[in-house]
Amino acid sequence: MSMIAAFYGGKSILITGATGFMGKVLMEKLFRTSPDLKVVYILVRTKAGQTTQQRVFQILNSKLFEKVKEVCPNVHEKIRAIYADLNQNDFAISKEDMQELLSCTNIIFHCAATVRFDDPLRHAVQLNVTATQQLLLMASQMPKLEAFIHISTAFSNCNLKHIDEVIYPCPVEPKKIIDSMEWLDDAIIDEITPKLIGDRPNTYTYTKALGEMVVQQESGNLNIAIIRPSIVGATWQEPFPGWVDNLNGPSGLIIAAGKGFLRSIRATPMAVADLIPVDTVVNLTLAVGWYTAVHRPKSTLIYHCTSGNFNPCNWGKMGFQVLATFEKVPFEKAFRRPNADFTSNIITSQYWNAVSHRAPAIIYDFYLRLTGRKPRMTKLMNRLLRTVSMLEYFVNRSWEWSTYNTEMLMSELSPEDQRVFNFDVRQLNWLEYIENYVLGVKKYLLKEDMAGIPEAKQHLRRLRNIHYLFNTALFLIAWRLLIARSQMARNVWFFIVSFCYKFLSYFRASSTLKV
Ligand SMILES: CCCCCCCCCCCCCCCCCCCCCCCCCCCCCC(=O)SCCNC(=O)CCNC(=O)[C@H](O)C(C)(C)COP(=O)(O)OP(=O)(O)OC[C@H]1O[C@@H](n2cnc3c(N)ncnc32)[C@H](O)[C@@H]1OP(=O)(O)O
Ligand SMILES: NC(=O)C1=CN([C@@H]2O[C@H](COP(=O)(O)OP(=O)(O)OC[C@H]3O[C@@H](n4cnc5c(N)ncnc54)[C@H](OP(=O)(O)O)[C@@H]3O)[C@@H](O)[C@H]2O)C=CC1
């Protein structure tokens, strides 16, 4: 019997960010392993014209929840969607709902965040820092609360090379940052943002670091733990391999490469690709929830959820396997054949951006214009290059994360819990994982049918022929222009033609003699 699964039985659990990538997998695993839990409160906002109920309905009707519905047929009754906007005071939660949350919650998993790298500081502070502070305040008023689990990121201190399972202070206190956001205007905030974030690459990593400081400062008597996952990728095993539902991290780039838009990226092939499957993160999160509530460690423990020190994979190996999978299962309607490569420095990267990204986009837009359609490729390409430039920081460096607490927790689990809540990435086979990841992107993100593979392959063969034809035409035009202008080119051309002629004449003569 799993002690962790039994622990969550009968519990009232509050999840923020339950509609996000990690939140959905967390809910799925909770219901699948502890179908007898009392209730899961989720703080949900309305979005894209959907009510909170409609959003829950959509999640429950997705493929991710198919197994849950078998083991917990009344799952819809156990999810209590509470309207909340984490950008608002008291999260805009109604009085009755707030009362219920305060009096009933046993465990909190705080997953909500803005994960955009380019969010203005004000917005990132609001969600990643102020909302965390408010949630802690709520938590301190919950008499039945046993544990508060905060999801941070392994990159909150990406300005360091070696990162321990401790909270590193930021130069300016979070409280001062929160206060200043209230009275500074946007223009001034934009101006001081680079100074505040210092040697971190974006507002996301900076505000996640501030969020951790807030957790430490406001922890009071609460049982708190912080989890720091690295780059969260598709599911490894559960509920099935390859599930992914957003474009963050590598997923968007896999699509861009598979559709032939992305042809080169400035990356260091030997740098560690610290990817971690989302189900691994969720298993660790649930194990940490149990350990924090039951063992009540004296201080806030931080758990690194990373793969690099247990089972390292590098970007070269990852890129290679991604491309190998495209050969077997190509994406449909590719713009060009998938043939991406890593470049090593900024100058070659600029060159390939001009030749392999911008030029084809301009040519294609010209073709669209000629055929009376609206040009769109240049805009799309600019967006892609901007995204790539933001991710480059993370694919050109390696980090070392100490994992003392994570290993300690692993050793504390019973063999059954180690199996059911497995977060030991030493067992992960990267080649298999990456192949399933690419397949998952095709099936669950692009919603492409496997039956379309022969047609996709045929399309790629057509693209290859067009590519050869285009290159031959380009060569002939260039050559024709050259011999019209240069005596030397004419001499070379004359030499080649006469050499071929002589060779053919000799060949014809010798074959006639044999007869
Ligand atoms: C030895 C040698 C061997 C060589 C071998 C050969 C090598 C070959 C190489 C081949 C390459 C193969 C493929 C690649 C394989 C791997 C490559 C490396 C991947 C590297 C990625 C790693 C980086 C991750 C770093 C993570 C560090 C921190 C981790 C975290 O803690 S947080 C999670 C990470 N967060 C993110 O990833 C968010 C990043 N995104 C953003 O910040 C923004 O989206 C943006 C990038 C700034 C873009 O903003 P825009 O405003 O321009 O666009 P917008 O967001 O409005 O979106 C545009 C349209 O796209 C849709 N969209 C965007 N995001 C999403 C989403 N998450 N879900 C769904 N849809 C999304 C959006 O809707 C827009 O659509 P529209 O409305 O229709 O226009
Ligand atoms: N993905 C990754 O690679 C990594 C993620 N993490 C951390 O893991 C956690 C989960 O990330 P992930 O699931 O990938 O992120 P997602 O972007 O997929 O999910 C974010 C969640 O936060 C919710 N949210 C955002 N703003 C608000 C708001 N104003 N009010 C209410 N809810 C809001 C979103 O709701 P809605 O659906 O309404 O937008 C969504 O449910 C985050 O804390 C992130 O920092 C850490 C390392 C890596």
XYZ file of C-alpha atoms and ligand atoms in Angstrom:
642
model
C 0.000 0.000 0.000
C 1.376 3.427 -0.915
C 1.723 5.606 2.184
C 1.663 8.763 0.069
C -1.543 7.765 -1.724
C -3.142 6.866 1.617
C -2.055 10.194 3.100
C -4.036 12.195 0.519
C -7.181 10.107 1.133
C -9.913 12.213 2.809
C -7.909 15.426 2.374
C -9.056 18.827 1.073
C -6.428 20.123 -1.305
C -6.057 23.592 -2.779
C -4.266 23.954 -6.113
C -3.409 27.218 -7.860
C -2.469 27.014 -11.529
C -4.513 23.822 -11.948
C -5.409 24.793 -15.526
C -1.714 25.010 -16.434
C 0.613 22.345 -17.817
C 1.889 21.099 -14.467
C -1.353 21.709 -12.572
C -3.355 19.394 -14.826
C -0.870 16.539 -14.438
C -0.811 17.114 -10.667
C -4.606 16.881 -10.455
C -4.648 13.817 -12.681
C -2.146 11.924 -10.544
C -3.858 12.918 -7.302
C -7.218 11.587 -8.430
C -5.746 8.468 -9.993
C -3.741 7.442 -6.931
C -5.995 8.808 -4.175
C -9.542 8.610 -5.557
C -10.835 8.766 -1.986
C -9.534 12.313 -1.412
C -12.251 14.650 -0.140
C -12.080 17.621 -2.476
C -9.687 19.499 -4.722
C -10.265 23.246 -4.677
C -8.876 24.920 -7.753
C -8.536 28.672 -8.171
C -9.596 29.383 -11.740
C -10.185 32.549 -13.694
C -12.473 32.865 -16.688
C -10.612 32.857 -19.978
C -11.315 33.073 -23.699
C -15.066 33.356 -23.101
C -15.158 30.196 -20.966
C -16.590 30.108 -17.464
C -14.643 28.377 -14.698
C -16.999 25.374 -14.965
C -16.525 25.129 -18.716
C -12.764 25.153 -18.231
C -12.961 22.311 -15.720
C -15.287 20.400 -18.032
C -12.792 20.775 -20.872
C -9.918 19.494 -18.729
C -11.910 16.499 -17.493
C -12.914 15.620 -21.032
C -9.369 15.601 -22.323
C -7.396 12.429 -23.041
C -5.220 13.151 -20.004
C -8.121 12.338 -17.663
C -9.348 9.130 -19.363
C -7.764 6.809 -16.779
C -8.938 9.002 -13.883
C -12.532 8.651 -14.965
C -12.158 4.870 -14.698
C -10.743 4.836 -11.158
C -12.684 7.849 -9.876
C -15.981 8.082 -11.799
C -17.237 10.938 -9.590
C -14.137 13.075 -10.165
C -16.269 16.002 -11.385
C -17.995 16.118 -7.974
C -14.676 16.261 -6.176
C -13.320 19.256 -8.063
C -14.526 22.558 -6.652
C -13.650 25.318 -9.112
C -13.476 28.632 -7.282
C -13.441 31.791 -9.324
C -10.223 33.648 -8.548
C -7.899 36.087 -10.234
C -4.477 36.141 -8.646
C -3.928 39.659 -9.945
C -6.737 41.016 -7.756
C -6.957 41.876 -4.084
C -7.908 38.773 -2.068
C -7.823 37.089 -5.469
C -11.394 38.369 -6.023
C -12.649 35.270 -4.188
C -16.195 35.577 -2.809
C -16.633 35.724 0.988
C -18.359 32.323 1.156
C -15.713 30.644 -0.963
C -12.950 32.246 1.081
C -14.575 31.030 4.290
C -14.755 27.479 2.971
C -11.139 27.557 1.790
C -9.865 28.924 5.086
C -11.717 26.435 7.211
C -11.265 23.252 5.155
C -7.914 23.261 3.330
C -5.350 20.673 4.428
C -2.678 21.005 1.737
C -1.791 23.796 -0.716
C 0.073 23.323 -3.981
C 0.945 26.738 -5.367
C 1.697 26.262 -9.073
C 0.247 29.449 -10.591
C 2.749 31.837 -12.114
C 3.485 33.788 -15.203
C 6.179 31.831 -17.035
C 6.627 34.378 -19.837
C 10.180 35.609 -20.106
C 9.166 38.987 -21.498
C 6.457 39.937 -19.022
C 6.714 43.523 -17.788
C 8.167 43.566 -14.276
C 4.958 44.932 -12.751
C 2.913 41.969 -13.987
C 5.556 39.364 -13.135
C 5.895 40.812 -9.604
C 2.131 40.806 -9.152
C 1.753 37.146 -10.009
C 5.027 35.578 -8.923
C 5.636 37.625 -5.781
C 2.579 39.527 -4.483
C 0.155 36.662 -5.169
C 2.506 34.269 -3.354
C 2.576 36.661 -0.392
C -1.231 36.855 -0.361
C -1.600 33.100 -0.569
C 0.763 32.700 2.391
C -1.362 35.160 4.321
C -4.419 33.059 3.533
C -2.519 29.925 4.517
C -1.663 31.399 7.900
C -5.405 31.645 8.599
C -6.104 27.986 7.816
C -6.348 26.003 11.049
C -6.292 22.625 9.300
C -3.374 23.350 6.997
C -0.693 20.637 7.100
C 1.644 21.694 4.290
C 2.196 24.506 1.782
C 4.147 23.460 -1.316
C 5.489 26.252 -3.483
C 6.596 25.543 -7.051
C 9.545 27.658 -8.062
C 12.147 27.044 -10.783
C 15.689 25.683 -10.789
C 16.562 28.797 -12.810
C 15.575 31.299 -10.125
C 19.312 31.616 -9.441
C 20.522 31.037 -12.995
C 23.054 33.840 -12.481
C 25.016 31.279 -10.423
C 26.781 28.237 -11.828
C 26.482 25.955 -8.825
C 23.175 26.143 -7.005
C 22.493 24.636 -3.591
C 19.143 23.794 -2.064
C 19.044 27.107 -0.223
C 17.338 30.470 -0.783
C 19.734 33.070 -2.112
C 18.889 36.662 -1.184
C 18.243 39.281 -3.884
C 19.846 42.704 -3.341
C 16.507 44.516 -3.022
C 13.974 43.169 -0.514
C 10.771 41.775 -2.122
C 8.630 44.005 0.097
C 10.360 47.092 -1.288
C 9.841 45.842 -4.843
C 6.148 45.136 -4.171
C 5.694 48.602 -2.655
C 7.502 50.392 -5.450
C 5.323 48.678 -8.074
C 2.365 50.444 -6.498
C 3.567 53.981 -7.042
C 6.132 53.873 -9.882
C 4.747 54.417 -13.365
C 5.322 51.924 -16.189
C 7.980 53.988 -17.955
C 10.145 54.203 -14.840
C 9.664 50.515 -14.088
C 10.792 49.649 -17.622
C 13.840 51.820 -17.140
C 14.923 50.274 -13.842
C 14.070 46.684 -14.798
C 17.536 45.833 -16.242
C 19.195 47.213 -13.105
C 16.915 45.222 -10.816
C 17.174 41.908 -12.635
C 20.973 42.362 -12.787
C 22.709 39.343 -14.300
C 19.531 37.305 -14.642
C 18.229 37.045 -18.226
C 14.574 37.986 -17.678
C 11.837 39.152 -15.321
C 10.598 35.565 -14.908
C 13.703 34.165 -13.198
C 14.080 37.352 -11.137
C 10.517 37.357 -9.812
C 10.628 33.619 -9.079
C 13.706 34.308 -6.917
C 11.811 37.107 -5.150
C 8.891 34.708 -4.694
C 11.174 32.279 -2.851
C 12.362 35.073 -0.553
C 8.759 35.947 0.241
C 8.065 32.303 1.080
C 11.006 32.283 3.463
C 10.089 35.581 5.104
C 6.373 34.890 5.485
C 6.599 31.235 6.450
C 5.743 31.874 10.125
C 4.633 28.595 11.689
C 3.635 27.029 8.397
C 5.089 23.755 7.109
C 6.525 24.884 3.821
C 8.611 23.297 1.074
C 9.844 24.697 -2.219
C 10.280 22.633 -5.372
C 12.596 23.826 -8.102
C 12.061 21.973 -11.404
C 14.379 22.653 -14.345
C 12.900 22.687 -17.889
C 9.624 20.803 -17.618
C 8.900 18.574 -20.612
C 6.250 16.105 -21.799
C 5.236 13.130 -19.645
C 7.718 10.274 -19.405
C 5.377 7.463 -18.290
C 2.150 8.663 -16.707
C -0.667 8.590 -17.475
C 0.900 7.831 -20.883
C 4.169 8.904 -22.531
C 4.565 12.111 -24.522
C 1.640 14.184 -23.233
C 2.191 17.916 -23.575
C -0.232 20.792 -24.075
C 1.711 24.019 -24.432
C 4.475 25.593 -26.461
C 6.776 26.452 -23.573
C 10.366 25.260 -23.291
C 11.443 22.900 -26.065
C 7.924 22.090 -27.357
C 7.525 25.245 -29.471
C 10.992 24.802 -30.936
C 10.301 21.171 -31.782
C 7.273 22.331 -33.792
C 9.256 25.121 -35.459
C 12.046 22.688 -36.417
C 9.646 19.927 -37.501
C 7.661 22.266 -39.737
C 10.907 23.480 -41.293
C 10.740 27.079 -40.027
C 13.652 26.755 -37.602
C 16.827 25.822 -39.472
C 19.492 26.860 -37.025
C 19.802 27.823 -33.398
C 22.759 29.184 -31.460
C 23.302 26.434 -28.933
C 26.218 24.611 -27.339
C 25.849 20.917 -28.240
C 27.812 19.791 -25.176
C 25.845 21.970 -22.711
C 23.578 19.955 -20.415
C 19.940 19.888 -21.528
C 18.363 19.818 -18.099
C 14.932 18.635 -19.068
C 12.656 16.986 -16.528
C 9.424 15.158 -17.413
C 6.293 16.741 -15.965
C 5.153 13.472 -14.347
C 8.493 13.247 -12.518
C 7.980 16.771 -11.150
C 4.453 15.872 -10.062
C 5.589 12.668 -8.322
C 8.219 14.592 -6.384
C 5.676 17.317 -5.553
C 3.226 14.808 -4.075
C 5.997 13.044 -2.163
C 7.163 16.403 -0.779
C 3.576 17.261 0.243
C 3.392 14.028 2.219
C 6.855 14.368 3.776
C 6.351 18.015 4.774
C 2.993 17.305 6.417
C 3.995 14.100 8.163
C 7.612 14.768 9.153
C 7.294 18.542 9.667
C 10.946 19.459 8.986
C 12.171 22.277 11.250
C 13.073 24.580 8.345
C 11.765 25.170 4.835
C 13.320 22.483 2.630
C 14.103 23.136 -1.018
C 14.059 20.266 -3.492
C 15.821 20.450 -6.846
C 13.938 18.513 -9.480
C 16.592 18.294 -12.176
C 18.104 15.596 -14.380
C 21.665 16.819 -15.058
C 23.422 15.326 -12.069
C 21.535 12.012 -12.123
C 21.316 11.268 -15.837
C 22.761 14.041 -18.012
C 21.773 14.569 -21.618
C 23.175 17.349 -23.789
C 21.538 19.565 -26.409
C 23.545 17.879 -29.216
C 22.149 14.447 -28.369
C 18.686 15.893 -27.893
C 18.704 17.819 -31.197
C 20.027 14.770 -33.029
C 17.265 12.534 -31.677
C 14.601 15.140 -32.434
C 15.735 15.228 -36.072
C 15.937 11.411 -36.243
C 12.327 11.205 -35.057
C 11.204 13.669 -37.749
C 12.541 11.153 -40.311
C 10.240 8.459 -38.947
C 7.208 10.594 -38.091
C 7.312 13.844 -40.053
C 4.932 16.681 -39.253
C 2.288 17.528 -41.840
C 2.404 20.425 -44.317
C 5.987 21.449 -43.537
C 7.200 24.786 -44.892
C 10.647 23.326 -45.598
C 12.334 19.987 -44.901
C 13.316 19.728 -41.208
C 17.053 20.183 -41.269
C 17.991 22.296 -38.253
C 21.531 22.686 -37.018
C 23.351 24.247 -34.091
C 25.618 27.233 -34.702
C 28.353 28.168 -32.320
C 28.709 31.934 -32.392
C 26.753 35.115 -32.917
C 28.206 35.912 -36.359
C 27.429 32.531 -37.932
C 24.073 32.635 -36.215
C 23.313 36.046 -37.817
C 24.417 34.679 -41.185
C 22.124 31.642 -40.953
C 19.280 33.821 -39.707
C 19.597 35.905 -42.867
C 20.090 32.989 -45.285
C 17.966 30.222 -43.778
C 15.245 32.147 -41.979
C 14.644 35.644 -43.313
C 15.414 35.075 -47.024
C 13.047 32.077 -47.481
C 10.349 33.988 -45.572
C 10.733 37.006 -47.890
C 10.661 34.789 -50.991
C 7.573 32.954 -49.734
C 5.804 36.227 -48.924
C 6.646 37.444 -52.439
C 5.056 34.273 -53.819
C 1.970 34.835 -51.608
C 1.672 38.393 -52.908
C 2.019 37.224 -56.514
C -0.791 34.736 -55.994
C -3.034 37.395 -54.449
C -2.703 36.230 -50.846
C -1.740 38.068 -47.697
C 1.965 37.793 -46.805
C 2.538 36.376 -43.304
C 5.797 34.446 -43.246
C 8.142 37.353 -42.430
C 6.032 38.284 -39.412
C 5.937 34.690 -38.215
C 9.687 34.323 -38.724
C 10.436 37.506 -36.769
C 8.356 36.157 -33.892
C 10.146 32.830 -34.005
C 13.589 34.469 -34.028
C 12.585 36.599 -31.047
C 11.481 33.495 -29.151
C 14.681 31.668 -30.058
C 16.791 34.617 -28.893
C 15.058 34.485 -25.492
C 15.687 30.770 -25.077
C 19.332 30.944 -26.207
C 20.564 31.889 -22.744
C 19.445 28.457 -21.490
C 20.962 26.341 -24.283
C 24.440 27.812 -24.117
C 25.205 27.222 -20.438
C 25.295 24.347 -17.982
C 24.376 24.480 -14.309
C 25.043 22.188 -11.380
C 22.229 21.741 -8.881
C 22.871 19.955 -5.628
C 20.144 17.413 -4.876
C 20.781 16.478 -1.268
C 17.155 16.926 -0.135
C 15.709 15.206 -3.186
C 17.965 12.189 -2.611
C 17.146 12.187 1.096
C 13.435 12.090 0.247
C 13.962 9.253 -2.213
C 15.592 7.194 0.513
C 12.708 7.945 2.910
C 10.099 6.413 0.602
C 8.933 2.825 0.904
C 9.662 0.599 -2.135
C 5.967 0.864 -3.067
C 6.057 4.688 -2.919
C 9.296 4.721 -4.915
C 7.398 2.828 -7.595
C 4.100 4.729 -7.526
C 5.670 8.175 -7.053
C 8.841 7.572 -9.018
C 11.073 10.634 -9.401
C 14.323 8.765 -10.023
C 15.407 10.019 -13.453
C 18.369 7.625 -13.509
C 15.885 5.163 -15.040
C 15.029 7.516 -17.898
C 16.097 6.446 -21.390
C 16.614 9.773 -23.159
C 16.375 8.513 -26.733
C 13.058 6.832 -26.030
C 11.815 9.855 -24.053
C 12.677 12.338 -26.802
C 11.069 10.178 -29.468
C 7.870 9.992 -27.392
C 8.088 13.738 -26.774
C 8.173 14.504 -30.513
C 5.329 12.041 -31.104
C 3.393 13.713 -28.282
C 3.921 17.143 -29.827
C 2.555 15.788 -33.105
C -0.460 14.083 -31.549
C -1.494 16.309 -28.621
C -0.267 19.750 -29.628
C -0.561 19.697 -33.408
C -3.464 17.223 -33.292
C -2.083 15.398 -36.332
C -3.256 11.899 -37.174
C -0.697 9.092 -37.566
C -2.581 8.021 -40.697
C -1.281 11.175 -42.388
C 2.387 10.076 -42.209
C 2.674 8.705 -45.811
C 1.230 11.979 -47.166
C 3.620 13.989 -44.940
C 6.557 11.961 -46.289
C 5.363 12.522 -49.856
C 5.150 16.271 -49.150
C 8.752 16.255 -47.864
C 9.924 14.470 -51.040
C 8.217 17.185 -53.101
C 9.933 19.858 -50.986
C 13.295 18.136 -51.564
C 12.765 18.188 -55.344
C 11.741 21.849 -55.239
C 14.860 22.530 -53.173
C 17.132 20.826 -55.764
C 15.383 22.562 -58.629
C 15.616 25.936 -56.926
C 19.334 25.478 -56.164
C 20.105 24.374 -59.738
C 18.223 27.354 -61.185
C 19.993 29.703 -58.789
C 23.377 28.280 -59.761
C 22.681 28.577 -63.485
C 21.477 32.182 -63.180
C 24.505 33.143 -61.098
C 26.844 31.457 -63.554
C 25.169 33.057 -66.575
C 25.554 36.495 -64.990
C 29.171 35.776 -64.147
C 30.268 34.660 -67.616
C 28.551 37.691 -69.110
C 30.759 39.937 -66.990
C 34.101 38.180 -66.430
C 36.690 37.039 -68.999
C 38.125 34.578 -66.473
C 34.708 32.958 -65.913
C 34.304 32.701 -69.721
C 37.738 30.996 -69.998
C 36.849 28.521 -67.251
C 33.483 27.862 -68.920
C 35.185 27.334 -72.324
C 37.700 24.960 -70.705
C 34.968 22.900 -69.024
C 32.829 22.695 -72.178
C 35.753 21.715 -74.443
C 36.964 19.178 -71.862
C 33.531 17.568 -71.750
C 33.299 17.598 -75.544
C 36.728 15.938 -75.896
C 35.885 13.370 -73.273
C 32.615 12.504 -75.017
C 34.298 12.307 -78.445
C 36.998 10.017 -77.044
C 34.391 7.854 -75.368
C 32.343 7.607 -78.598
C 35.411 6.855 -80.697
C 36.658 4.101 -78.386
C 33.222 2.422 -78.221
C 32.984 2.526 -82.073
C 36.454 0.903 -82.333
C 35.406 -1.983 -80.034
C 32.465 -2.791 -82.324
C 27.119 17.207 -31.833
C 26.315 17.989 -32.774
C 24.987 17.404 -33.009
C 24.127 18.289 -33.826
C 22.811 17.686 -33.970
C 21.916 18.459 -34.794
C 21.190 19.495 -34.020
C 19.971 19.845 -34.646
C 19.166 20.862 -33.873
C 17.778 20.640 -34.093
C 16.826 21.447 -33.266
C 15.707 20.617 -33.018
C 14.583 21.174 -32.169
C 14.866 21.676 -30.858
C 15.184 20.669 -29.881
C 15.515 21.286 -28.624
C 15.963 22.678 -28.813
C 16.262 23.409 -27.594
C 15.078 23.927 -26.816
C 15.470 24.934 -25.890
C 14.420 25.386 -24.972
C 14.862 25.498 -23.627
C 14.601 26.781 -22.993
C 13.764 26.723 -21.777
C 14.347 27.450 -20.696
C 13.508 27.342 -19.484
C 14.119 27.948 -18.364
C 13.145 28.205 -17.250
C 12.139 27.161 -17.144
C 10.974 27.679 -16.425
O 11.023 27.774 -15.246
S 9.507 28.389 -17.134
C 8.912 27.648 -18.441
C 9.503 28.133 -19.624
N 8.791 29.266 -20.107
C 8.742 29.437 -21.356
O 9.217 28.617 -22.097
C 7.974 30.682 -21.800
C 8.634 31.215 -22.978
N 7.664 31.969 -23.741
C 7.572 33.286 -23.689
O 8.153 33.931 -22.855
C 6.735 33.974 -24.767
O 5.772 33.097 -25.273
C 7.649 34.478 -25.910
C 8.664 33.405 -26.285
C 8.355 35.705 -25.405
C 6.856 34.796 -27.173
O 6.049 35.887 -26.926
P 5.198 36.569 -28.116
O 4.434 37.672 -27.494
O 6.022 36.812 -29.284
O 4.256 35.456 -28.537
P 3.015 34.916 -27.771
O 3.409 34.414 -26.439
O 1.938 35.928 -27.813
O 2.623 33.667 -28.663
C 2.616 33.667 -30.087
C 1.677 32.631 -30.544
O 2.026 31.367 -29.999
C 1.017 30.932 -29.106
N 1.605 30.497 -27.871
C 2.676 31.013 -27.254
N 2.927 30.381 -26.135
C 1.991 29.455 -26.037
C 1.710 28.479 -25.093
N 2.444 28.346 -24.017
N 0.671 27.658 -25.300
C -0.104 27.795 -26.397
N 0.109 28.707 -27.342
C 1.137 29.525 -27.153
C 0.155 32.134 -28.810
O -1.168 31.734 -28.585
C 0.278 32.932 -30.060
O -0.597 32.448 -31.050
P -1.583 33.476 -31.795
O -2.436 34.036 -30.711
O -2.338 32.594 -32.734
O -0.712 34.482 -32.445
N 7.007 24.815 -17.512
C 8.261 24.817 -17.104
O 9.193 24.526 -17.846
C 8.567 25.158 -15.705
C 7.616 25.645 -14.813
N 7.977 25.930 -13.539
C 7.000 26.437 -12.572
O 5.935 25.523 -12.489
C 4.718 26.191 -12.229
C 3.689 25.760 -13.224
O 4.153 26.073 -14.531
P 3.361 25.639 -15.833
O 2.268 24.722 -15.453
O 4.339 25.219 -16.819
O 2.773 27.045 -16.250
P 1.473 27.387 -17.127
O 1.729 28.674 -17.777
O 1.095 26.225 -17.961
O 0.344 27.561 -16.022
C 0.239 28.698 -15.242
C -0.988 28.592 -14.399
O -1.125 29.785 -13.601
C -2.430 30.294 -13.773
N -2.531 31.734 -13.671
C -1.757 32.654 -14.281
N -2.204 33.885 -14.003
C -3.276 33.741 -13.198
C -4.167 34.646 -12.563
N -4.023 35.965 -12.692
N -5.167 34.156 -11.817
C -5.325 32.837 -11.677
N -4.509 31.920 -12.240
C -3.505 32.370 -12.992
C -2.799 29.901 -15.183
O -4.181 30.022 -15.355
P -4.842 30.248 -16.793
O -5.016 28.881 -17.360
O -6.114 30.915 -16.477
O -3.916 31.101 -17.590
C -2.267 28.485 -15.218
O -3.166 27.624 -14.597
C 5.044 27.674 -12.263
O 5.175 28.119 -10.954
C 6.367 27.744 -12.984
O 7.123 28.832 -12.554
C 9.235 25.740 -13.086
C 10.197 25.268 -13.922
C 9.944 24.972 -15.293
